[in-house]
Amino acid sequence: MKISVIGSGYVGMATVVMFAELGHDVLGADIDKDKIEKLNNGIMPIFEPGLKELVIKNIEEKRLRFTHDNKEAIEHGEVIFICVGTPPKATGETDLKYIIAVAKEVAENMSSYKVIVHKSTVPVETGEKVKKIIKDNIKENSEFDVVSNPEFLREGTAIKDTMEPDRVVIGTDSEKAIEIMKKLYSPLKAPIIITDIRSAELIKHASNAFLATKISFMNSVSRICELTGADIEKVAEGMGYDGRIGNRFLNAGIGYGGFCFPKDVQAFIKIAEQYNYDFEILKGTHNVNEEQKKHFVNKIKEKIDVKGKTIGVLGLAFKPNTDDMRFAPSIYIINELKKLGAKIKVYDPEAMERSKEELKDIEFCNEPYDVCKDSDLLLTLTEWDEFKKIDLKKVKSLLKNPLIIDGRNMYNPEKMKKEGFQYISIGRKSV
Ligand code: NAD
């Protein structure tokens, strides 16, 4: 089938690769010319494990190409996936300007039946808005259907998540669109949930809000652990064996970040407000997340006076295996420490280039050991495997002061004590 994907970011790139691998004729589009030029030259604009190989393979096998001309993409696709960004406004509401712009372009350039699928995360009732925009702006009298098909991939495992999804959600009121979408997705052998557009849109917001709440809940429990001398890792282990709870997403840390949870929680609170419902739980989720970052800075301040000190930071990305810095907790933490007069040295395996937009006047190092050299304190903010396997003896020999404050509970406190470190982590006894 001819498929177009508009928006070649994390979601768009995973989508083009998945459909090309399934044998479809895929055209990826993006408004960003530089991104498209890079892609056409086999250079990935984002870091995502496994992406580059599959893009190059599918370009060579002529199932995938890229354009910066949305018109070409609209003409090409029988099914058009909209994967553009849906950033938050200052108020927390979703800014739909990119979705609206694409919907207008689709209307103006459509000359045959199309299935218009929004994969971007959008507030409930956006499908109806998209439908209306297309109806109001349509040039030729072509038929179309609108589908909500939210994406659940996680950055860092985006390709696997897209090729082997836990479920596929198809929200539409059109039987014809359901058949087309089922045909596209059935080779993935995942459960397919067919529903109305509004329920599909809500499934996405509810899922992300629930996962964010799980994280904030565990961060709250970690605070009780710190106050009582209990161990959050053991508490999580003991909870996780309960099948109703599950053992995933129970990690305490420095709070969630990225382009999904922070904005989606805020957006869901705003959506509820529009319907006069006070989504109190989610307000708590958001507040705990903000508080957790502050709490981490306080832990540092309680341990040392950071003014004039050199602080080494391992990890910037909001999670491992991605270069994404959007809403990463590291931004808040580093900027707060800078305000307090600390000198900051950092290393991240993939996110340094992107973090340069957000983090100014800090030293970017070529490897983790450069960060450690002569630092008064070492912080770990992203749990990359590279840091879990770091040579602790070498780290100790390089640090001016053997003090590690770990925002991701990467190391065993007893082992750290034996290695001669002062070690502070989240929800566990300091040693
Ligand atoms: P992104 O910022 O990485 O990519 C969006 C792309 O859309 C950009 O490359 C941008 O240039 C392009 N774009 C904007 N306007 C355009 C237009 N008019 N025409 C063509 N291209 C245009 O964003 P992302 O992380 O891929 O997220 C996209 C959507 O998917 C968001 O709604 C997000 O909430 C949702 N989502 C993201 C993830 C994730 O982990 N990143 C997971 C699930 C869902």
CSV table of N, CA and C in Angstrom, one decimal, residues 49-194:
chain,number,residue,atom,x,y,z
A,49,PRO,N,18.4,3.5,18.7
A,49,PRO,CA,19.1,2.2,18.4
A,49,PRO,C,18.3,1.5,17.3
A,50,GLY,N,19.1,1.0,16.3
A,50,GLY,CA,18.6,0.2,15.2
A,50,GLY,C,18.0,1.0,14.0
A,51,LEU,N,17.8,2.3,14.2
A,51,LEU,CA,17.0,3.1,13.2
A,51,LEU,C,17.8,3.2,11.9
A,52,LYS,N,19.1,3.6,12.1
A,52,LYS,CA,19.9,3.9,10.9
A,52,LYS,C,20.0,2.8,9.9
A,53,GLU,N,20.2,1.6,10.5
A,53,GLU,CA,20.4,0.4,9.6
A,53,GLU,C,19.1,0.1,8.8
A,54,LEU,N,17.9,0.3,9.5
A,54,LEU,CA,16.7,0.0,8.8
A,54,LEU,C,16.3,1.1,7.8
A,55,VAL,N,16.7,2.3,8.1
A,55,VAL,CA,16.4,3.4,7.1
A,55,VAL,C,17.2,3.1,5.9
A,56,ILE,N,18.5,2.9,6.1
A,56,ILE,CA,19.4,2.7,4.9
A,56,ILE,C,18.9,1.5,4.1
A,57,LYS,N,18.6,0.4,4.8
A,57,LYS,CA,18.2,-0.9,4.1
A,57,LYS,C,16.9,-0.6,3.3
A,58,ASN,N,15.9,0.1,3.9
A,58,ASN,CA,14.7,0.3,3.1
A,58,ASN,C,14.8,1.3,2.0
A,59,ILE,N,15.7,2.3,2.2
A,59,ILE,CA,16.0,3.2,1.1
A,59,ILE,C,16.6,2.4,-0.1
A,60,GLU,N,17.6,1.6,0.2
A,60,GLU,CA,18.3,0.8,-0.8
A,60,GLU,C,17.3,-0.1,-1.5
A,61,GLU,N,16.4,-0.7,-0.7
A,61,GLU,CA,15.4,-1.7,-1.3
A,61,GLU,C,14.2,-1.0,-1.9
A,62,LYS,N,14.3,0.3,-2.0
A,62,LYS,CA,13.3,1.2,-2.7
A,62,LYS,C,11.9,1.1,-2.1
A,63,ARG,N,11.8,0.9,-0.8
A,63,ARG,CA,10.5,0.9,-0.2
A,63,ARG,C,10.3,2.2,0.6
A,64,LEU,N,11.4,3.0,0.7
A,64,LEU,CA,11.3,4.2,1.6
A,64,LEU,C,12.0,5.4,1.0
A,65,ARG,N,11.4,6.5,1.0
A,65,ARG,CA,12.1,7.8,0.6
A,65,ARG,C,11.5,8.9,1.4
A,66,PHE,N,12.2,10.0,1.3
A,66,PHE,CA,11.8,11.2,2.1
A,66,PHE,C,11.7,12.4,1.3
A,67,THR,N,10.8,13.3,1.7
A,67,THR,CA,10.6,14.6,1.0
A,67,THR,C,10.3,15.7,2.0
A,68,HIS,N,10.6,16.9,1.6
A,68,HIS,CA,10.2,18.0,2.5
A,68,HIS,C,9.0,18.7,1.9
A,69,ASP,N,8.4,18.1,0.9
A,69,ASP,CA,7.2,18.6,0.3
A,69,ASP,C,5.9,17.8,0.7
A,70,ASN,N,5.2,18.4,1.6
A,70,ASN,CA,4.0,17.7,2.2
A,70,ASN,C,3.0,17.4,1.0
A,71,LYS,N,2.9,18.3,0.0
A,71,LYS,CA,2.0,18.1,-1.1
A,71,LYS,C,2.3,16.8,-1.7
A,72,GLU,N,3.6,16.5,-2.0
A,72,GLU,CA,4.0,15.2,-2.6
A,72,GLU,C,3.5,14.1,-1.7
A,73,ALA,N,3.7,14.2,-0.4
A,73,ALA,CA,3.3,13.1,0.5
A,73,ALA,C,1.8,12.9,0.5
A,74,ILE,N,1.1,14.0,0.4
A,74,ILE,CA,-0.4,13.9,0.5
A,74,ILE,C,-0.9,13.2,-0.8
A,75,GLU,N,-0.3,13.5,-1.9
A,75,GLU,CA,-0.6,12.9,-3.2
A,75,GLU,C,-0.3,11.4,-3.2
A,76,HIS,N,0.9,11.1,-2.6
A,76,HIS,CA,1.4,9.7,-2.6
A,76,HIS,C,0.5,8.7,-1.8
A,77,GLY,N,0.2,9.1,-0.6
A,77,GLY,CA,-0.3,8.1,0.4
A,77,GLY,C,-1.8,7.8,0.2
A,78,GLU,N,-2.2,6.6,0.2
A,78,GLU,CA,-3.6,6.2,0.4
A,78,GLU,C,-4.0,6.4,1.8
A,79,VAL,N,-3.0,6.1,2.7
A,79,VAL,CA,-3.1,6.3,4.1
A,79,VAL,C,-2.1,7.4,4.5
A,80,ILE,N,-2.5,8.4,5.2
A,80,ILE,CA,-1.6,9.5,5.6
A,80,ILE,C,-1.5,9.5,7.1
A,81,PHE,N,-0.3,9.2,7.7
A,81,PHE,CA,-0.1,9.3,9.1
A,81,PHE,C,0.4,10.7,9.5
A,82,ILE,N,-0.3,11.3,10.4
A,82,ILE,CA,0.2,12.6,10.9
A,82,ILE,C,1.0,12.4,12.2
A,83,CYS,N,2.3,12.7,12.2
A,83,CYS,CA,3.2,12.4,13.3
A,83,CYS,C,3.9,13.7,13.8
A,84,VAL,N,3.3,14.8,13.6
A,84,VAL,CA,4.0,16.1,13.9
A,84,VAL,C,3.9,16.3,15.4
A,85,GLY,N,4.7,17.2,15.9
A,85,GLY,CA,4.7,17.5,17.4
A,85,GLY,C,3.4,18.1,17.9
A,86,THR,N,3.1,17.9,19.1
A,86,THR,CA,2.0,18.5,19.8
A,86,THR,C,2.5,19.1,21.1
A,87,PRO,N,3.3,20.2,21.0
A,87,PRO,CA,4.0,20.7,22.2
A,87,PRO,C,3.0,21.4,23.2
A,88,PRO,N,3.4,21.6,24.4
A,88,PRO,CA,2.5,22.3,25.3
A,88,PRO,C,2.5,23.8,25.1
A,89,LYS,N,1.4,24.5,25.4
A,89,LYS,CA,1.4,26.0,25.5
A,89,LYS,C,1.9,26.3,26.9
A,90,ALA,N,2.1,27.6,27.1
A,90,ALA,CA,2.6,28.0,28.5
A,90,ALA,C,1.6,27.6,29.5
A,91,THR,N,0.3,27.5,29.1
A,91,THR,CA,-0.8,27.2,30.1
A,91,THR,C,-0.8,25.7,30.4
A,92,GLY,N,-0.1,24.9,29.6
A,92,GLY,CA,-0.2,23.4,29.8
A,92,GLY,C,-1.1,22.7,28.7
A,93,GLU,N,-2.0,23.5,28.1
A,93,GLU,CA,-2.8,23.0,27.1
A,93,GLU,C,-2.0,22.5,25.9
A,94,THR,N,-2.5,21.6,25.1
A,94,THR,CA,-1.8,21.2,23.9
A,94,THR,C,-1.9,22.2,22.8
A,95,ASP,N,-0.8,22.5,22.2
A,95,ASP,CA,-0.8,23.4,21.0
A,95,ASP,C,-1.0,22.6,19.8
A,96,LEU,N,-2.1,22.8,19.1
A,96,LEU,CA,-2.4,21.9,18.0
A,96,LEU,C,-2.0,22.6,16.6
A,97,LYS,N,-1.2,23.6,16.7
A,97,LYS,CA,-0.9,24.4,15.4
A,97,LYS,C,-0.3,23.5,14.3
A,98,TYR,N,0.5,22.5,14.7
A,98,TYR,CA,1.1,21.7,13.6
A,98,TYR,C,0.1,20.8,13.0
A,99,ILE,N,-0.7,20.2,13.9
A,99,ILE,CA,-1.8,19.3,13.4
A,99,ILE,C,-2.7,20.1,12.5
A,100,ILE,N,-3.1,21.3,12.9
A,100,ILE,CA,-4.1,22.0,12.1
A,100,ILE,C,-3.5,22.4,10.8
A,101,ALA,N,-2.2,22.8,10.8
A,101,ALA,CA,-1.5,23.2,9.5
A,101,ALA,C,-1.5,22.0,8.6
A,102,VAL,N,-1.2,20.8,9.1
A,102,VAL,CA,-1.1,19.6,8.2
A,102,VAL,C,-2.6,19.3,7.7
A,103,ALA,N,-3.6,19.4,8.6
A,103,ALA,CA,-4.9,19.1,8.2
A,103,ALA,C,-5.4,20.0,7.0
A,104,LYS,N,-5.0,21.2,7.1
A,104,LYS,CA,-5.3,22.2,6.0
A,104,LYS,C,-4.7,21.8,4.7
A,105,GLU,N,-3.4,21.5,4.9
A,105,GLU,CA,-2.6,21.1,3.7
A,105,GLU,C,-3.2,19.8,3.0
A,106,VAL,N,-3.6,18.9,3.9
A,106,VAL,CA,-4.2,17.6,3.3
A,106,VAL,C,-5.5,18.0,2.5
A,107,ALA,N,-6.3,18.9,3.1
A,107,ALA,CA,-7.6,19.3,2.5
A,107,ALA,C,-7.3,19.9,1.1
A,108,GLU,N,-6.3,20.8,1.1
A,108,GLU,CA,-6.0,21.5,-0.1
A,108,GLU,C,-5.4,20.7,-1.2
A,109,ASN,N,-4.7,19.6,-0.9
A,109,ASN,CA,-4.0,18.8,-1.9
A,109,ASN,C,-4.5,17.4,-2.1
A,110,MET,N,-5.7,17.1,-1.6
A,110,MET,CA,-6.2,15.8,-1.7
A,110,MET,C,-7.0,15.6,-3.0
A,111,SER,N,-6.8,14.6,-3.8
A,111,SER,CA,-7.6,14.5,-5.0
A,111,SER,C,-8.2,13.1,-5.1
A,112,SER,N,-8.1,12.2,-4.1
A,112,SER,CA,-8.7,10.9,-4.2
A,112,SER,C,-9.0,10.5,-2.7
A,113,TYR,N,-9.7,9.4,-2.5
A,113,TYR,CA,-10.0,8.9,-1.2
A,113,TYR,C,-8.7,8.7,-0.3
A,114,LYS,N,-8.7,9.3,0.9
A,114,LYS,CA,-7.5,9.1,1.8
A,114,LYS,C,-8.0,8.7,3.2
A,115,VAL,N,-7.2,7.9,3.9
A,115,VAL,CA,-7.5,7.7,5.3
A,115,VAL,C,-6.4,8.6,6.0
A,116,ILE,N,-6.9,9.6,6.8
A,116,ILE,CA,-6.1,10.5,7.5
A,116,ILE,C,-6.0,10.0,9.0
A,117,VAL,N,-4.8,9.7,9.3
A,117,VAL,CA,-4.6,9.0,10.7
A,117,VAL,C,-3.8,9.9,11.6
A,118,HIS,N,-4.3,10.3,12.7
A,118,HIS,CA,-3.4,11.1,13.6
A,118,HIS,C,-2.8,10.1,14.6
A,119,LYS,N,-1.5,10.1,14.6
A,119,LYS,CA,-0.7,9.3,15.5
A,119,LYS,C,-0.1,10.1,16.7
A,120,SER,N,0.0,11.4,16.4
A,120,SER,CA,0.4,12.3,17.4
A,120,SER,C,-0.5,12.2,18.6
A,121,THR,N,0.0,12.6,19.8
A,121,THR,CA,-0.9,12.6,21.0
A,121,THR,C,-1.7,13.8,21.1
A,122,VAL,N,-3.0,13.7,21.0
A,122,VAL,CA,-3.8,14.9,21.0
A,122,VAL,C,-5.0,14.8,22.0
A,123,PRO,N,-5.5,16.0,22.4
A,123,PRO,CA,-6.7,16.0,23.3
A,123,PRO,C,-7.9,15.3,22.6
A,124,VAL,N,-8.7,14.7,23.5
A,124,VAL,CA,-10.0,14.1,23.0
A,124,VAL,C,-10.7,15.2,22.2
A,125,GLU,N,-11.3,14.8,21.1
A,125,GLU,CA,-12.1,15.6,20.2
A,125,GLU,C,-11.3,16.2,19.1
A,126,THR,N,-10.0,16.0,19.1
A,126,THR,CA,-9.1,16.5,18.0
A,126,THR,C,-9.5,15.9,16.7
A,127,GLY,N,-9.9,14.6,16.7
A,127,GLY,CA,-10.3,14.0,15.5
A,127,GLY,C,-11.4,14.7,14.8
A,128,GLU,N,-12.4,15.1,15.6
A,128,GLU,CA,-13.5,15.9,15.0
A,128,GLU,C,-13.1,17.2,14.4
A,129,LYS,N,-12.1,17.8,15.2
A,129,LYS,CA,-11.6,19.1,14.7
A,129,LYS,C,-10.9,18.9,13.3
A,130,VAL,N,-10.1,17.8,13.2
A,130,VAL,CA,-9.4,17.6,12.0
A,130,VAL,C,-10.4,17.3,10.9
A,131,LYS,N,-11.4,16.6,11.2
A,131,LYS,CA,-12.4,16.3,10.2
A,131,LYS,C,-13.1,17.6,9.6
A,132,LYS,N,-13.4,18.5,10.6
A,132,LYS,CA,-14.0,19.8,10.2
A,132,LYS,C,-13.1,20.6,9.4
A,133,ILE,N,-11.8,20.7,9.8
A,133,ILE,CA,-10.8,21.5,9.1
A,133,ILE,C,-10.7,21.0,7.6
A,134,ILE,N,-10.7,19.7,7.5
A,134,ILE,CA,-10.5,19.1,6.1
A,134,ILE,C,-11.8,19.4,5.3
A,135,LYS,N,-13.0,19.2,5.9
A,135,LYS,CA,-14.2,19.5,5.2
A,135,LYS,C,-14.3,21.0,4.8
A,136,ASP,N,-13.9,21.9,5.7
A,136,ASP,CA,-14.0,23.3,5.4
A,136,ASP,C,-13.0,23.8,4.4
A,137,ASN,N,-11.9,23.1,4.2
A,137,ASN,CA,-10.8,23.6,3.3
A,137,ASN,C,-10.7,22.7,2.1
A,138,ILE,N,-11.5,21.7,1.9
A,138,ILE,CA,-11.3,20.8,0.8
A,138,ILE,C,-11.4,21.5,-0.5
A,139,LYS,N,-10.5,21.2,-1.5
A,139,LYS,CA,-10.6,21.8,-2.8
A,139,LYS,C,-11.4,20.9,-3.8
A,140,GLU,N,-11.0,19.7,-3.9
A,140,GLU,CA,-11.7,18.8,-4.8
A,140,GLU,C,-12.6,17.9,-3.9
A,141,ASN,N,-13.7,17.4,-4.5
A,141,ASN,CA,-14.7,16.7,-3.7
A,141,ASN,C,-14.3,15.3,-3.4
A,142,SER,N,-13.1,15.1,-2.8
A,142,SER,CA,-12.7,13.7,-2.6
A,142,SER,C,-13.2,13.3,-1.2
A,143,GLU,N,-13.4,12.0,-1.1
A,143,GLU,CA,-13.8,11.4,0.2
A,143,GLU,C,-12.6,11.1,1.1
A,144,PHE,N,-12.9,11.1,2.4
A,144,PHE,CA,-11.8,10.8,3.3
A,144,PHE,C,-12.4,10.3,4.6
A,145,ASP,N,-11.6,9.6,5.4
A,145,ASP,CA,-11.9,9.2,6.7
A,145,ASP,C,-10.8,9.6,7.7
A,146,VAL,N,-11.2,9.8,8.9
A,146,VAL,CA,-10.2,10.2,9.9
A,146,VAL,C,-10.1,9.1,10.9
A,147,VAL,N,-8.9,8.8,11.3
A,147,VAL,CA,-8.6,7.7,12.3
A,147,VAL,C,-7.7,8.2,13.4
A,148,SER,N,-8.0,7.9,14.6
A,148,SER,CA,-7.0,8.1,15.7
A,148,SER,C,-6.3,6.8,16.0
A,149,ASN,N,-5.0,6.8,15.8
A,149,ASN,CA,-4.2,5.6,16.0
A,149,ASN,C,-2.9,6.0,16.8
A,150,PRO,N,-3.2,6.2,18.2
A,150,PRO,CA,-2.1,6.7,19.0
A,150,PRO,C,-0.9,5.8,19.0
A,151,GLU,N,0.2,6.4,19.3
A,151,GLU,CA,1.5,5.7,19.3
A,151,GLU,C,1.9,5.5,20.7
A,152,PHE,N,2.4,4.3,21.1
A,152,PHE,CA,2.8,4.0,22.5
A,152,PHE,C,4.3,3.7,22.6
A,153,LEU,N,5.1,3.9,21.5
A,153,LEU,CA,6.5,3.6,21.6
A,153,LEU,C,7.3,4.3,22.7
A,154,ARG,N,8.4,3.7,23.1
A,154,ARG,CA,9.2,4.4,24.1
A,154,ARG,C,10.5,4.7,23.4
A,155,GLU,N,11.0,5.9,23.6
A,155,GLU,CA,12.3,6.3,23.0
A,155,GLU,C,13.3,5.3,23.6
A,156,GLY,N,14.3,5.0,22.8
A,156,GLY,CA,15.3,4.0,23.2
A,156,GLY,C,15.0,2.6,22.8
A,157,THR,N,13.7,2.3,22.7
A,157,THR,CA,13.3,1.0,22.1
A,157,THR,C,12.2,1.2,21.1
A,158,ALA,N,12.3,2.3,20.4
A,158,ALA,CA,11.2,2.7,19.5
A,158,ALA,C,10.9,1.7,18.4
A,159,ILE,N,12.0,1.2,17.8
A,159,ILE,CA,11.8,0.3,16.7
A,159,ILE,C,11.2,-1.0,17.1
A,160,LYS,N,11.7,-1.6,18.2
A,160,LYS,CA,11.1,-2.8,18.7
A,160,LYS,C,9.6,-2.6,19.1
A,161,ASP,N,9.4,-1.5,19.8
A,161,ASP,CA,8.0,-1.2,20.3
A,161,ASP,C,7.0,-1.0,19.1
A,162,THR,N,7.5,-0.5,18.0
A,162,THR,CA,6.7,-0.2,16.8
A,162,THR,C,6.4,-1.5,16.1
A,163,MET,N,7.5,-2.4,16.0
A,163,MET,CA,7.4,-3.6,15.3
A,163,MET,C,6.6,-4.7,16.1
A,164,GLU,N,6.8,-4.6,17.4
A,164,GLU,CA,6.1,-5.6,18.3
A,164,GLU,C,5.3,-4.9,19.3
A,165,PRO,N,4.2,-4.1,18.9
A,165,PRO,CA,3.5,-3.3,19.9
A,165,PRO,C,2.7,-4.2,20.9
A,166,ASP,N,2.4,-3.7,22.1
A,166,ASP,CA,1.6,-4.5,23.0
A,166,ASP,C,0.1,-4.5,22.5
A,167,ARG,N,-0.2,-3.4,21.8
A,167,ARG,CA,-1.6,-3.3,21.2
A,167,ARG,C,-1.6,-2.2,20.2
A,168,VAL,N,-2.6,-2.3,19.3
A,168,VAL,CA,-2.8,-1.3,18.3
A,168,VAL,C,-4.2,-0.7,18.5
A,169,VAL,N,-4.3,0.6,18.6
A,169,VAL,CA,-5.6,1.2,18.8
A,169,VAL,C,-6.1,1.9,17.6
A,170,ILE,N,-7.3,1.5,17.1
A,170,ILE,CA,-7.8,2.2,15.9
A,170,ILE,C,-9.1,2.8,16.3
A,171,GLY,N,-9.2,4.1,16.2
A,171,GLY,CA,-10.4,4.8,16.6
A,171,GLY,C,-11.0,5.5,15.4
A,172,THR,N,-12.2,5.1,14.9
A,172,THR,CA,-12.8,5.7,13.8
A,172,THR,C,-14.3,5.3,13.7
A,173,ASP,N,-15.0,6.1,12.9
A,173,ASP,CA,-16.4,5.7,12.7
A,173,ASP,C,-16.7,5.1,11.3
A,174,SER,N,-15.6,4.8,10.6
A,174,SER,CA,-15.7,4.3,9.2
A,174,SER,C,-15.3,2.9,9.1
A,175,GLU,N,-16.2,2.1,8.6
A,175,GLU,CA,-16.0,0.6,8.4
A,175,GLU,C,-14.8,0.5,7.4
A,176,LYS,N,-14.9,1.3,6.3
A,176,LYS,CA,-13.9,1.2,5.3
A,176,LYS,C,-12.5,1.5,5.9
A,177,ALA,N,-12.4,2.5,6.7
A,177,ALA,CA,-11.1,2.8,7.3
A,177,ALA,C,-10.6,1.7,8.3
A,178,ILE,N,-11.6,1.1,9.0
A,178,ILE,CA,-11.2,0.0,9.9
A,178,ILE,C,-10.6,-1.1,9.1
A,179,GLU,N,-11.2,-1.5,7.9
A,179,GLU,CA,-10.6,-2.6,7.1
A,179,GLU,C,-9.2,-2.3,6.6
A,180,ILE,N,-9.0,-1.0,6.2
A,180,ILE,CA,-7.7,-0.6,5.7
A,180,ILE,C,-6.7,-0.7,6.8
A,181,MET,N,-7.0,-0.1,8.0
A,181,MET,CA,-6.1,-0.1,9.1
A,181,MET,C,-5.8,-1.5,9.6
A,182,LYS,N,-6.8,-2.4,9.6
A,182,LYS,CA,-6.6,-3.7,10.1
A,182,LYS,C,-5.6,-4.4,9.1
A,183,LYS,N,-5.8,-4.2,7.9
A,183,LYS,CA,-4.9,-4.8,6.9
A,183,LYS,C,-3.5,-4.4,7.1
A,184,LEU,N,-3.3,-3.1,7.4
A,184,LEU,CA,-2.0,-2.6,7.6
A,184,LEU,C,-1.3,-3.2,8.9
A,185,TYR,N,-2.1,-3.3,9.9
A,185,TYR,CA,-1.5,-3.7,11.2
A,185,TYR,C,-1.5,-5.2,11.5
A,186,SER,N,-2.4,-6.0,10.8
A,186,SER,CA,-2.5,-7.4,11.2
A,186,SER,C,-1.2,-8.2,11.1
A,187,PRO,N,-0.3,-7.9,10.2
A,187,PRO,CA,1.0,-8.6,10.2
A,187,PRO,C,1.8,-8.5,11.5
A,188,LEU,N,1.5,-7.5,12.3
A,188,LEU,CA,2.3,-7.3,13.5
A,188,LEU,C,1.8,-8.3,14.6
A,189,LYS,N,0.6,-8.9,14.4
A,189,LYS,CA,0.1,-9.9,15.3
A,189,LYS,C,-0.1,-9.4,16.7
A,190,ALA,N,-0.4,-8.1,16.8
A,190,ALA,CA,-0.7,-7.6,18.2
A,190,ALA,C,-2.3,-7.5,18.3
A,191,PRO,N,-2.8,-7.4,19.6
A,191,PRO,CA,-4.2,-7.2,19.8
A,191,PRO,C,-4.6,-5.9,19.1
A,192,ILE,N,-5.7,-5.9,18.4
A,192,ILE,CA,-6.2,-4.6,17.8
A,192,ILE,C,-7.4,-4.2,18.5
A,193,ILE,N,-7.4,-3.0,19.0
A,193,ILE,CA,-8.6,-2.4,19.7
A,193,ILE,C,-9.3,-1.5,18.7
A,194,ILE,N,-10.5,-1.8,18.4
A,194,ILE,CA,-11.3,-0.9,17.5
A,194,ILE,C,-12.3,-0.1,18.3
